[in-house]
CSV table of C-alpha atoms in Angstrom, one decimal:
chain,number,residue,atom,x,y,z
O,112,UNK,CA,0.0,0.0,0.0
O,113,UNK,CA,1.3,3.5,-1.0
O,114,UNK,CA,-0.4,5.5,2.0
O,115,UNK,CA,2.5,6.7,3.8
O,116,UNK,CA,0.7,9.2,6.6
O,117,UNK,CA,-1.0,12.5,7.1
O,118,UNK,CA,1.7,15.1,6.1
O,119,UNK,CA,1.5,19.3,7.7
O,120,UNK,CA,1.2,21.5,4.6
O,121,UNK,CA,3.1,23.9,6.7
O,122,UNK,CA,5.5,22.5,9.0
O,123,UNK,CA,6.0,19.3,7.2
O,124,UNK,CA,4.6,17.5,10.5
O,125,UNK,CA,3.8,13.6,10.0
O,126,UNK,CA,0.5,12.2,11.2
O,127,UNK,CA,-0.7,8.3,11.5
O,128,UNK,CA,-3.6,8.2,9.3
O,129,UNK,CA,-6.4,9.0,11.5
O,130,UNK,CA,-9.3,11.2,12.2
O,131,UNK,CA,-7.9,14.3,12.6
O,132,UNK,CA,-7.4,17.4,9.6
O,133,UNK,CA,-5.1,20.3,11.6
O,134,UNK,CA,-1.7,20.1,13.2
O,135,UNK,CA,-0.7,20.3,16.5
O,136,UNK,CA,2.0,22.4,16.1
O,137,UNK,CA,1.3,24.9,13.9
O,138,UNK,CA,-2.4,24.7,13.0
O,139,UNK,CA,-1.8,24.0,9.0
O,140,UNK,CA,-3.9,21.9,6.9
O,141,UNK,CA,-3.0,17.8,7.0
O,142,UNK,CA,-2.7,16.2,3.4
O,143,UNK,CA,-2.4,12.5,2.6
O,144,UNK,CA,1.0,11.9,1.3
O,145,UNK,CA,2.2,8.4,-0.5
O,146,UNK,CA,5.3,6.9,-1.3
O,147,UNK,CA,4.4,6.7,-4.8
O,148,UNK,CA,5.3,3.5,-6.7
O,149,UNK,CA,6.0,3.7,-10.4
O,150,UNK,CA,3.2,2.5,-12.6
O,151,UNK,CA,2.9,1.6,-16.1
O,152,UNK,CA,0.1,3.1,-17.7
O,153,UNK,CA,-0.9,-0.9,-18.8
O,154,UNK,CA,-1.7,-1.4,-15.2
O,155,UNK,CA,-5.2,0.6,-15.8
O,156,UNK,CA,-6.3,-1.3,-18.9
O,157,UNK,CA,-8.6,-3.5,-17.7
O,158,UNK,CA,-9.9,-1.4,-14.7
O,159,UNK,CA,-13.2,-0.5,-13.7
O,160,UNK,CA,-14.3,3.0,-15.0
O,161,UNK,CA,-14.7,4.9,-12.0
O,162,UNK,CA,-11.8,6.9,-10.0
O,163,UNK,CA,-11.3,3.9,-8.4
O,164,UNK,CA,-9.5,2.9,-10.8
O,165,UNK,CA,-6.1,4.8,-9.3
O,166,UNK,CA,-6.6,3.5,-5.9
O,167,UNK,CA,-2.8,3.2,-5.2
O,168,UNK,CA,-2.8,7.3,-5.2
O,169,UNK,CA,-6.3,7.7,-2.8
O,170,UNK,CA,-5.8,7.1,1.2
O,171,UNK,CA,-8.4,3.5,1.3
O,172,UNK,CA,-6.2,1.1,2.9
O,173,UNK,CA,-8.8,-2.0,2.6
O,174,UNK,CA,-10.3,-2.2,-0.4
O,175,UNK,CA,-13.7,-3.2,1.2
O,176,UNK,CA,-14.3,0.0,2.9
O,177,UNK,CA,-15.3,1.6,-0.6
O,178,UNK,CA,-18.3,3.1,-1.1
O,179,UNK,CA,-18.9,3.7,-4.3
O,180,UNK,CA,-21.7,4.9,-6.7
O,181,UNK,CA,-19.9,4.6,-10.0
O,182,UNK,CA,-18.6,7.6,-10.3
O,183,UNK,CA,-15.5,8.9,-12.6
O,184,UNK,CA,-14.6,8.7,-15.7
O,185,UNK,CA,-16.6,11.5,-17.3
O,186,UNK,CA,-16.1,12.2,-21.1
O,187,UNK,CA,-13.0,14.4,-22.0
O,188,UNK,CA,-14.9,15.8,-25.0
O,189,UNK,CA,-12.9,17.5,-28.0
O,190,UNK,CA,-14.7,21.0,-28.5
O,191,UNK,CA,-14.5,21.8,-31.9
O,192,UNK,CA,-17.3,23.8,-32.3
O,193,UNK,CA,-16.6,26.1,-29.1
O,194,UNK,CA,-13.3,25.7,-30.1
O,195,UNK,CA,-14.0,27.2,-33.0
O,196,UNK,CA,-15.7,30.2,-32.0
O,197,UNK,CA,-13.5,31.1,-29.5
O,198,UNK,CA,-10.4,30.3,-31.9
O,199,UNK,CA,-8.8,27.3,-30.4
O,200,UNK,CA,-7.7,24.2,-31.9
O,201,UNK,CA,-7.0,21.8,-29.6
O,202,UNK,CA,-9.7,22.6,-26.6
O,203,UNK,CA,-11.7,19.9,-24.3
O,204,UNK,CA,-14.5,19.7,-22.3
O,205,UNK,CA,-13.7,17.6,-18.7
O,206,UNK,CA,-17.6,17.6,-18.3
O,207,UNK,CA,-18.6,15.7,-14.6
O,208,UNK,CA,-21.9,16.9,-15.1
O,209,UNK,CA,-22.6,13.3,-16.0
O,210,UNK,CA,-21.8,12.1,-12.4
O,211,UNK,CA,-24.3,10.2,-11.1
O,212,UNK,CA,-25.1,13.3,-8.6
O,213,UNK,CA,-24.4,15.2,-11.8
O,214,UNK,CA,-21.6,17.0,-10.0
O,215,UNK,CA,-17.5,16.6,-9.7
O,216,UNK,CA,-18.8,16.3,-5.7
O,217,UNK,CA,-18.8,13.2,-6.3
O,218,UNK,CA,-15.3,12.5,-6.2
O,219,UNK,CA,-14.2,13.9,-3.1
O,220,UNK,CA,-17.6,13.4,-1.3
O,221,UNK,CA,-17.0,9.3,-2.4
O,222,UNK,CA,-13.3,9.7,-0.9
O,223,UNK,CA,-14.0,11.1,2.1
O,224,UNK,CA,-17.2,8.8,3.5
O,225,UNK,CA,-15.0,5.6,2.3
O,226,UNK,CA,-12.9,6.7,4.9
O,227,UNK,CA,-15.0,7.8,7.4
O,228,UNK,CA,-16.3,4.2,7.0
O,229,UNK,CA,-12.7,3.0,7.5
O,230,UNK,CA,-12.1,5.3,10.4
O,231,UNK,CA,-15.3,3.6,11.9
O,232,UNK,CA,-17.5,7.0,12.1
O,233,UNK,CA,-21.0,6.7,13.0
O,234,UNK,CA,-22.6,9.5,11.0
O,235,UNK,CA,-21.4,12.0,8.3
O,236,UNK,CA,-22.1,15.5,7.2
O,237,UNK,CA,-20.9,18.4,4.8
O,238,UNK,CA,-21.4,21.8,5.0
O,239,UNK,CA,-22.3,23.2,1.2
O,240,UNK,CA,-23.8,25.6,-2.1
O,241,UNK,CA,-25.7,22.8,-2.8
O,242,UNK,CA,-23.6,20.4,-4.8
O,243,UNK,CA,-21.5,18.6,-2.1
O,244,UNK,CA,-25.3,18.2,0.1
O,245,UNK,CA,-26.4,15.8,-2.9
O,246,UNK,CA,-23.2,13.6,-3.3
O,247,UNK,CA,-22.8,13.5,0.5
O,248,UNK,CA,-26.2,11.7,0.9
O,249,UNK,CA,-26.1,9.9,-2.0
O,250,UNK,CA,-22.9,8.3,-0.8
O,251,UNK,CA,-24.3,8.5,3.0
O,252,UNK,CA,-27.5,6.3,1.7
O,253,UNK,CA,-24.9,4.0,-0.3
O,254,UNK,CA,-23.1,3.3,3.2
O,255,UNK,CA,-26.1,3.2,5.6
O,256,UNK,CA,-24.9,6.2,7.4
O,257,UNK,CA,-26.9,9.2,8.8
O,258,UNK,CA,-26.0,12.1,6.9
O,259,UNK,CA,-26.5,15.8,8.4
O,260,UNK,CA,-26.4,18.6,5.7
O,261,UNK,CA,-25.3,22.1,6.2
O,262,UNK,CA,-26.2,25.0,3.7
O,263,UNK,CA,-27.2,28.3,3.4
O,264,UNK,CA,-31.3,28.5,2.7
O,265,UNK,CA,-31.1,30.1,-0.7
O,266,UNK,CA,-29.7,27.4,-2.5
O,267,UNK,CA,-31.5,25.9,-5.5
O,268,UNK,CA,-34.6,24.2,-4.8
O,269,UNK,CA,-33.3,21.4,-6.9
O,270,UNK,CA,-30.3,20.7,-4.8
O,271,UNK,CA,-32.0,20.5,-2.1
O,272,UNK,CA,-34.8,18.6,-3.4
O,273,UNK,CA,-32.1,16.0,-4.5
O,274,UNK,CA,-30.1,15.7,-1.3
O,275,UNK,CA,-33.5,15.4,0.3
O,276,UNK,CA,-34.6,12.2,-1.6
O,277,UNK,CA,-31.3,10.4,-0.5
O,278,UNK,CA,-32.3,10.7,2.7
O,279,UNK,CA,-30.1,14.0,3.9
O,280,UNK,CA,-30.9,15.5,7.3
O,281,UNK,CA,-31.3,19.2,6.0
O,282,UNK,CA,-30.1,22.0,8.3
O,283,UNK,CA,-31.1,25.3,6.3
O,284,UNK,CA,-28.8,27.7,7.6
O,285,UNK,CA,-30.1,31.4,7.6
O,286,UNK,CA,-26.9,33.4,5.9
O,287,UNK,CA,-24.4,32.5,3.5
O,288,UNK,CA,-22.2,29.6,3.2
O,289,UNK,CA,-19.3,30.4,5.4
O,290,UNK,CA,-22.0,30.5,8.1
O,291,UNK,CA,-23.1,26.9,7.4
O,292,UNK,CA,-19.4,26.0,7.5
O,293,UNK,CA,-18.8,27.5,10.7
O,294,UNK,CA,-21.9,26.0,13.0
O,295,UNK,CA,-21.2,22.3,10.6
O,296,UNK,CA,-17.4,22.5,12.0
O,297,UNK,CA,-18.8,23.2,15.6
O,298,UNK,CA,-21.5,19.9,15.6
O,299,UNK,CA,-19.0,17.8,13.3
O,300,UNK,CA,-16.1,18.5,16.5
O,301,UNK,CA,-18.7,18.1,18.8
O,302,UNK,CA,-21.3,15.1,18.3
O,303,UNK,CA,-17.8,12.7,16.1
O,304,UNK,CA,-19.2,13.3,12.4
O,305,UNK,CA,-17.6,13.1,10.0
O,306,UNK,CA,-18.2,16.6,8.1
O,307,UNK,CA,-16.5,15.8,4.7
O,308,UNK,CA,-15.0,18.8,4.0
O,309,UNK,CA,-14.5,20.2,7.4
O,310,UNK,CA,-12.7,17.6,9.6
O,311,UNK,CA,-12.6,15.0,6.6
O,312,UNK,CA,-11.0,17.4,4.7
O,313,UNK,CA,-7.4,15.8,4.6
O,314,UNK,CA,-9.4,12.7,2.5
O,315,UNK,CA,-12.0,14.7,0.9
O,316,UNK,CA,-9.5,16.6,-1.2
O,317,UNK,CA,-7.8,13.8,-2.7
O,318,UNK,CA,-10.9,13.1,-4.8
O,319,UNK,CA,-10.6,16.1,-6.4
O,320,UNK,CA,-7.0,15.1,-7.7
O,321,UNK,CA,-8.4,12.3,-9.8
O,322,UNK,CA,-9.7,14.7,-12.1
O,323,UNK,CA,-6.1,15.1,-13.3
O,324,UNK,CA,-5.3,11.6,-13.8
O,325,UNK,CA,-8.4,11.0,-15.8
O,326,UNK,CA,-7.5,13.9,-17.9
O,327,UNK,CA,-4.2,12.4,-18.8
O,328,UNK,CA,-5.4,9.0,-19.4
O,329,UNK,CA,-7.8,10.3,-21.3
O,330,UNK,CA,-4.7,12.7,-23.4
O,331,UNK,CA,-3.3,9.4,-23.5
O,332,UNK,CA,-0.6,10.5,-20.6
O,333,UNK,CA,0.0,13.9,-22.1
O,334,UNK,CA,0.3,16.9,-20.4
O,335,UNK,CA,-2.4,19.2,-21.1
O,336,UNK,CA,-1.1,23.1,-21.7
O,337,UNK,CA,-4.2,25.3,-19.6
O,338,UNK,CA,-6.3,24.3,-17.2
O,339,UNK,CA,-9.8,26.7,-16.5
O,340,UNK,CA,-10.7,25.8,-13.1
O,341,UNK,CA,-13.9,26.9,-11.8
O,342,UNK,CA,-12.8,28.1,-8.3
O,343,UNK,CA,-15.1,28.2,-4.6
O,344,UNK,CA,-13.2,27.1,-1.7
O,345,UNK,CA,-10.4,26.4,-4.0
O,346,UNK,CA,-9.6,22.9,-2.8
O,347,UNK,CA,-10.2,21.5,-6.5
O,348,UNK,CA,-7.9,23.7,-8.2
O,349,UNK,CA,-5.1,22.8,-5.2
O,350,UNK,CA,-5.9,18.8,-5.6
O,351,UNK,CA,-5.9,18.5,-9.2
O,352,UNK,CA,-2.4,20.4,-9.4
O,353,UNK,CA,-1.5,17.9,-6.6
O,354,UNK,CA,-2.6,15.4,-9.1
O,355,UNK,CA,-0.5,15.6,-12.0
O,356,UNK,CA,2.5,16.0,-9.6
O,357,UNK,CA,1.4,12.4,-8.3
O,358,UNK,CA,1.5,10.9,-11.7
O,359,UNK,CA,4.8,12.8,-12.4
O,360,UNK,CA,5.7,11.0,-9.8
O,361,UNK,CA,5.0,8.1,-10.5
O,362,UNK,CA,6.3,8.0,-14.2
O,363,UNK,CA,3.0,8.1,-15.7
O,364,UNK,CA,3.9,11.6,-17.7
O,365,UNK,CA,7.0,13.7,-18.0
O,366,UNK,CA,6.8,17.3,-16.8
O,367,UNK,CA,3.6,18.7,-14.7
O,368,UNK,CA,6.0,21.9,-14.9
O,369,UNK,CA,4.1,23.1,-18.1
O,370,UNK,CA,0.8,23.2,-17.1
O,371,UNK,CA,-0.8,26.6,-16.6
O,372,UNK,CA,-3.9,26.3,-13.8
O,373,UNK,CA,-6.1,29.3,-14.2
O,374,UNK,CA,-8.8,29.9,-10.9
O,375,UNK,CA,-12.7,31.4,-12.7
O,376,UNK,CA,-14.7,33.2,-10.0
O,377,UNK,CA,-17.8,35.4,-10.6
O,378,UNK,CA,-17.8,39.0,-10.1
O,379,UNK,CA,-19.9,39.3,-6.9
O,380,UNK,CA,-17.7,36.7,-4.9
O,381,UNK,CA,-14.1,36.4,-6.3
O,382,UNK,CA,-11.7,36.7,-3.3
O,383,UNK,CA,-9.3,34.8,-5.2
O,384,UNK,CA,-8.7,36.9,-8.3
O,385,UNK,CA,-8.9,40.2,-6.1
O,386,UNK,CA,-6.0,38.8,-4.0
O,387,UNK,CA,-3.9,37.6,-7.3
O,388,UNK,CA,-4.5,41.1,-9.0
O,389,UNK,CA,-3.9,43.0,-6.0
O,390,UNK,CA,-1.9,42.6,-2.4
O,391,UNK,CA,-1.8,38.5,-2.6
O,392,UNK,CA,-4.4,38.5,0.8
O,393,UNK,CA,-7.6,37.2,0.7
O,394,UNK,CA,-10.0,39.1,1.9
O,395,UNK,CA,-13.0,37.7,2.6
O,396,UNK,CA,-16.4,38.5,0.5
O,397,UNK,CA,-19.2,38.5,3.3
O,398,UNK,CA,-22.2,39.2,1.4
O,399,UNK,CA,-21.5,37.5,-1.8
O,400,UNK,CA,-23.5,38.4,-5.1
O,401,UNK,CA,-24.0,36.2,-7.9
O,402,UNK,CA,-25.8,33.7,-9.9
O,403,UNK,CA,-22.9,30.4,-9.3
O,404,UNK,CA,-24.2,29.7,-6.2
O,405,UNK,CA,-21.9,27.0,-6.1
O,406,UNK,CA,-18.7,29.6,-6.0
O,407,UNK,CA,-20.6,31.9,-3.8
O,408,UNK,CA,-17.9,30.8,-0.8
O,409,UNK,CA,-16.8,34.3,0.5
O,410,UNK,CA,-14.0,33.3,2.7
O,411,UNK,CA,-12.0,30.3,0.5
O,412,UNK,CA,-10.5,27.5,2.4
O,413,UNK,CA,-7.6,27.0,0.1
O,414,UNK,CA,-7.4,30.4,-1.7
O,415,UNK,CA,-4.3,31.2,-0.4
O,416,UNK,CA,-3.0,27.8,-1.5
O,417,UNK,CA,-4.2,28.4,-4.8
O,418,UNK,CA,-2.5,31.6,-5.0
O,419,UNK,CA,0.4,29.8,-4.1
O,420,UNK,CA,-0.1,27.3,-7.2
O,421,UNK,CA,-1.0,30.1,-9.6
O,422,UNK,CA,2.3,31.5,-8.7
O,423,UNK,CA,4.1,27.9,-8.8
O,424,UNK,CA,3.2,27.5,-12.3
O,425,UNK,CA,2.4,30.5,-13.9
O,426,UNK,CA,-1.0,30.4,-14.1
O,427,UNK,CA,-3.4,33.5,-13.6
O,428,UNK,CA,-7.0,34.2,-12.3
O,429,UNK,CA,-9.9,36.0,-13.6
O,430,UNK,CA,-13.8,36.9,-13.4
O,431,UNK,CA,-16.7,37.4,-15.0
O,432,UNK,CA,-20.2,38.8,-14.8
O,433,UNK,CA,-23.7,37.6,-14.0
O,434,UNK,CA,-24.6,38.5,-17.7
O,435,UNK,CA,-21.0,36.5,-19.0
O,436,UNK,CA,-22.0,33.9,-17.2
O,437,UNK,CA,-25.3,33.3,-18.6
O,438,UNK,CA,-23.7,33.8,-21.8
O,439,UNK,CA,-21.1,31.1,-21.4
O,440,UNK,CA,-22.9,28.1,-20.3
O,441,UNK,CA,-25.5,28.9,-23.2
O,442,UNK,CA,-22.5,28.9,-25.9
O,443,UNK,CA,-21.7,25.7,-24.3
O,444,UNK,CA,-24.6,24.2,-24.5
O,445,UNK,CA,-25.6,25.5,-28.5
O,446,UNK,CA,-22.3,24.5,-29.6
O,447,UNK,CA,-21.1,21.2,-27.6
O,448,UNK,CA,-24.7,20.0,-26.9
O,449,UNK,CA,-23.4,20.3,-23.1
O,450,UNK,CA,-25.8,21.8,-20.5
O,451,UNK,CA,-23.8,23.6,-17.3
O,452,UNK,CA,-24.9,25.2,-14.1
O,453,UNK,CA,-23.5,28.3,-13.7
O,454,UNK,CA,-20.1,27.9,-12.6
O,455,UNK,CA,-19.8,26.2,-15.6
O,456,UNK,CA,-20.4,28.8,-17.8
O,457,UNK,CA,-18.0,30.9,-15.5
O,458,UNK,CA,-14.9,28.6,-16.7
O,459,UNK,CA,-16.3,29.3,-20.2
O,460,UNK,CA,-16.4,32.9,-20.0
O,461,UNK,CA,-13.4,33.6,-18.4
O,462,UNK,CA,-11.5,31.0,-20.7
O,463,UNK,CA,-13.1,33.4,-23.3
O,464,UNK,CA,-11.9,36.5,-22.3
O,465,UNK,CA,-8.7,34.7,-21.7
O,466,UNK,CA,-8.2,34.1,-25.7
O,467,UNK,CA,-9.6,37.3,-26.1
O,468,UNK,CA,-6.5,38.8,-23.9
O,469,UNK,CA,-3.9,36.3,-25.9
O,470,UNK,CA,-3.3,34.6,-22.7
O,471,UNK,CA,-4.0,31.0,-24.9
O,472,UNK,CA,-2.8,30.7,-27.9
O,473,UNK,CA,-5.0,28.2,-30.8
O,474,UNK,CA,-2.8,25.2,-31.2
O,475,UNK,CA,-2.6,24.8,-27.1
O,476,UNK,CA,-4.0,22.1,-25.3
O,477,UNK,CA,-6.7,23.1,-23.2
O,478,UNK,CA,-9.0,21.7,-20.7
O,479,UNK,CA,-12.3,23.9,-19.2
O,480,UNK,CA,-14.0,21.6,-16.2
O,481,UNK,CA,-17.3,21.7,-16.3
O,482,UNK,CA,-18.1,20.5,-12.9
O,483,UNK,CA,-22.1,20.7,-13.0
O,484,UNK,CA,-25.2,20.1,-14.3
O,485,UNK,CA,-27.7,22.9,-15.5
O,486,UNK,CA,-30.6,21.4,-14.7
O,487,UNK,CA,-30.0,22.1,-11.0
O,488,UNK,CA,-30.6,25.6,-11.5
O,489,UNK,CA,-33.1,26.1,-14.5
O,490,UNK,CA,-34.5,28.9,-12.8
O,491,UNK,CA,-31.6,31.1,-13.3
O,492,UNK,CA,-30.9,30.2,-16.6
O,493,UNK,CA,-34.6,30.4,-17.7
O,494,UNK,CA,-34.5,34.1,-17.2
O,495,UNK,CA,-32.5,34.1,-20.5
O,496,UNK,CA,-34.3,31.7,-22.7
O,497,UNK,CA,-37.1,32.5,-25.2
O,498,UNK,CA,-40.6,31.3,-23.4
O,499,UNK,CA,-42.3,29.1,-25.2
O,500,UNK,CA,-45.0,30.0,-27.8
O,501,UNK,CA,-48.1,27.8,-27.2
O,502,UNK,CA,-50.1,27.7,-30.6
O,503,UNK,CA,-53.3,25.7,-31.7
O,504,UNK,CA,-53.0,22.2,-33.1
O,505,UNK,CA,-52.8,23.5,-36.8
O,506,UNK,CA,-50.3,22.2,-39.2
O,507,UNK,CA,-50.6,25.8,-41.6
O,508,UNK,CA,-50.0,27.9,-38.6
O,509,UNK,CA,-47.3,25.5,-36.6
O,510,UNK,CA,-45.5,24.8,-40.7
O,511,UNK,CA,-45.7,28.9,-41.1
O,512,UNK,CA,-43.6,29.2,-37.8
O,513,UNK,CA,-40.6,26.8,-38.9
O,514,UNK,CA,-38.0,28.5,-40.6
């Protein structure tokens, strides 16, 4: 087994794996670290296709404490029509919209209750936009564990309606996310649950990562040139950097050194990019405002960490508006057939204005993640769509109206 312990992103600190997420000595973040074997690509050829797939780079150390739903190993989709309006020749679609909670939370929210199950926890939780509160139950049903969800009361119905009909305790939390997140960290510490991305976070993350190793299976173990990261508490864009350094590692490319991450917030809630294009702080947002309810985090968890990878590898961040927004996920969807909540069409706009800017040049390999479905917030995307025109059940008048 690979799992070496639980390593201090600070201080360097090692850790038994265990349930625990901060260090003693100097309060950092724990991550899982490995001592990485070197692999053969052959050795995933015959592999089920989910992220399980990679288990010697995730932190299960018995094989029968999976839970899993059959997530992973979404479509890497060659854009050639958005390509071509936007003037790239070489762009893909990482669309895990097609999860089975139609969400990339799947990944890290599968992770995460695995090992709580391992760890022998009782009960597990998340604090979330919406997202995370469906794959938590889901995978809380899968493992016959109570589940306890955390989120702000204006999420979209249909999250909630979906995390409901797993069977999700629902704790509608009147303020924004961050105040979820702080009275979830309080019970999680309190009553031993395991709130996935609170005091689970240390395995939660590593989920994330296995969005890069798809992507360079899928590139047939090339490195990709730009990553467009949709960016909320920034853990994904930290975990799949962490990723391609694992399979670096472990001989399965040649140089992670040449990819370019690139954090997309939306204008209303975009600590991140304010920090990168001004004094490198973050300062939190505490009334965020904005349609990607799923970015609406005000106070990131990892955003200085992903200022630290921006800076690592050159990458840059960026933003775009309500209106941009709505725009993107709709050029998506008319040109790829792909249908995106809005943080998905924030990745497409501000990889947009990114070309626009010269920051991508056409013959570059590209990725955008699309990391969720539309149809969890028609609402907000309806407000852009032509209403349909009810007419009588005449073929003349219908036949006059086709073009």
């Amino acid at each position: 087994m690979s799992v070496r312990s639980l390593k201090c992103r600070e201080c360097g600190r090692e850790y038994d794996m265990q349930f625990r997420y901060i260090c003693d000595e100097c309060f950092g973040p724990l991550d899982v670290s490995y001592d990485i074997p070197t692999l053969s690509p052959d050795v995933f050829a015959n592999r089920e296709q989910t992220y399980w797939r990679y288990s010697e780079l995730l932190p299960i150390q018995d094989k029968s404490n999976i839970v899993s739903i059959g997530a992973g190993m979404t479509p890497l989709i060659r854009a050639e029509r958005l390509g071509e309006k936007l003037g790239l020749r070489n762009l893909y679609i990482k669309n895990d919209s097609v999860n089975p909670t139609f969400s990339f939370k799947d990944r890290p929210a599968g992770v995460a209750i695995s090992k709580a199950r391992e760890l022998g926890l009782k009960a597990v939780g998340c604090a979330s936009t919406g997202n995370l509160a469906s794959a938590t139950a889901a995978h809380a049903a899968k493992a016959n564990l109570p589940c306890y969800i955390f989120a702000p009361s204006d999420i979209e119905m249909a999250k909630i309606v979906q995390a409901l009909s797993y069977g999700g305790n629902f704790m509608a939390v009147k303020g924004t996310y961050d105040d979820a997140n702080t009275i979830a960290a309080q019970i999680g510490d309190r009553r031993r649950i395991g709130v996935v991305n609170i005091n689970m976070r240390s395995y939660y993350v590593e989920g994330s990562k296995t969005l890069a190793f798809e992507v360079a299976e899928q590139l047939d173990w090339q490195m990709p040139d730009h990553l467009i990261i949709p960016v909320g508490s920034g853990a994904m864009l930290n975990a799949i950097c962490k990723g391609f350094e694992e399979l670096e590692a472990a001989s399965l490319i040649d140089d992670a050194s040449r990819m370019r991450p690139h954090a997309a917030q939306p204008h209303g809630c975009a600590p991140v990019v304010d920090a990168f294009h001004g004094t490198g702080i973050i300062n939190p947002v505490y009334k965020p405002d904005t349609i990607a309810k799923s970015l609406a985090i005000g106070d990131p968890g990892d955003g200085r960490y992903v200022l630290k990878r921006l800076k690592q590898y050159g990458g840059s961040a960026g933003e775009c508006t309500n209106d941009e927004i709505l725009d993107g996920l709709i050029l998506l969807a008319k040109t790829e057939g792909i249908f995106t909540e809005p943080a998905g069409g924030v990745a497409v706009a501000v990889l947009h204005k990114m070309v626009k800017d010269g920051r991508i040049s056409p013959d570059e390999t590209t990725i955008c993640y699309i990391t969720g479905n539309g149809l969890k917030a028609t609402d907000t995307v309806m407000s852009v769509l032509p209403k349909p025109q009810v007419r009588h059940p005449d073929v003349t008048e219908i036949a006059a109206a086709i073009k």
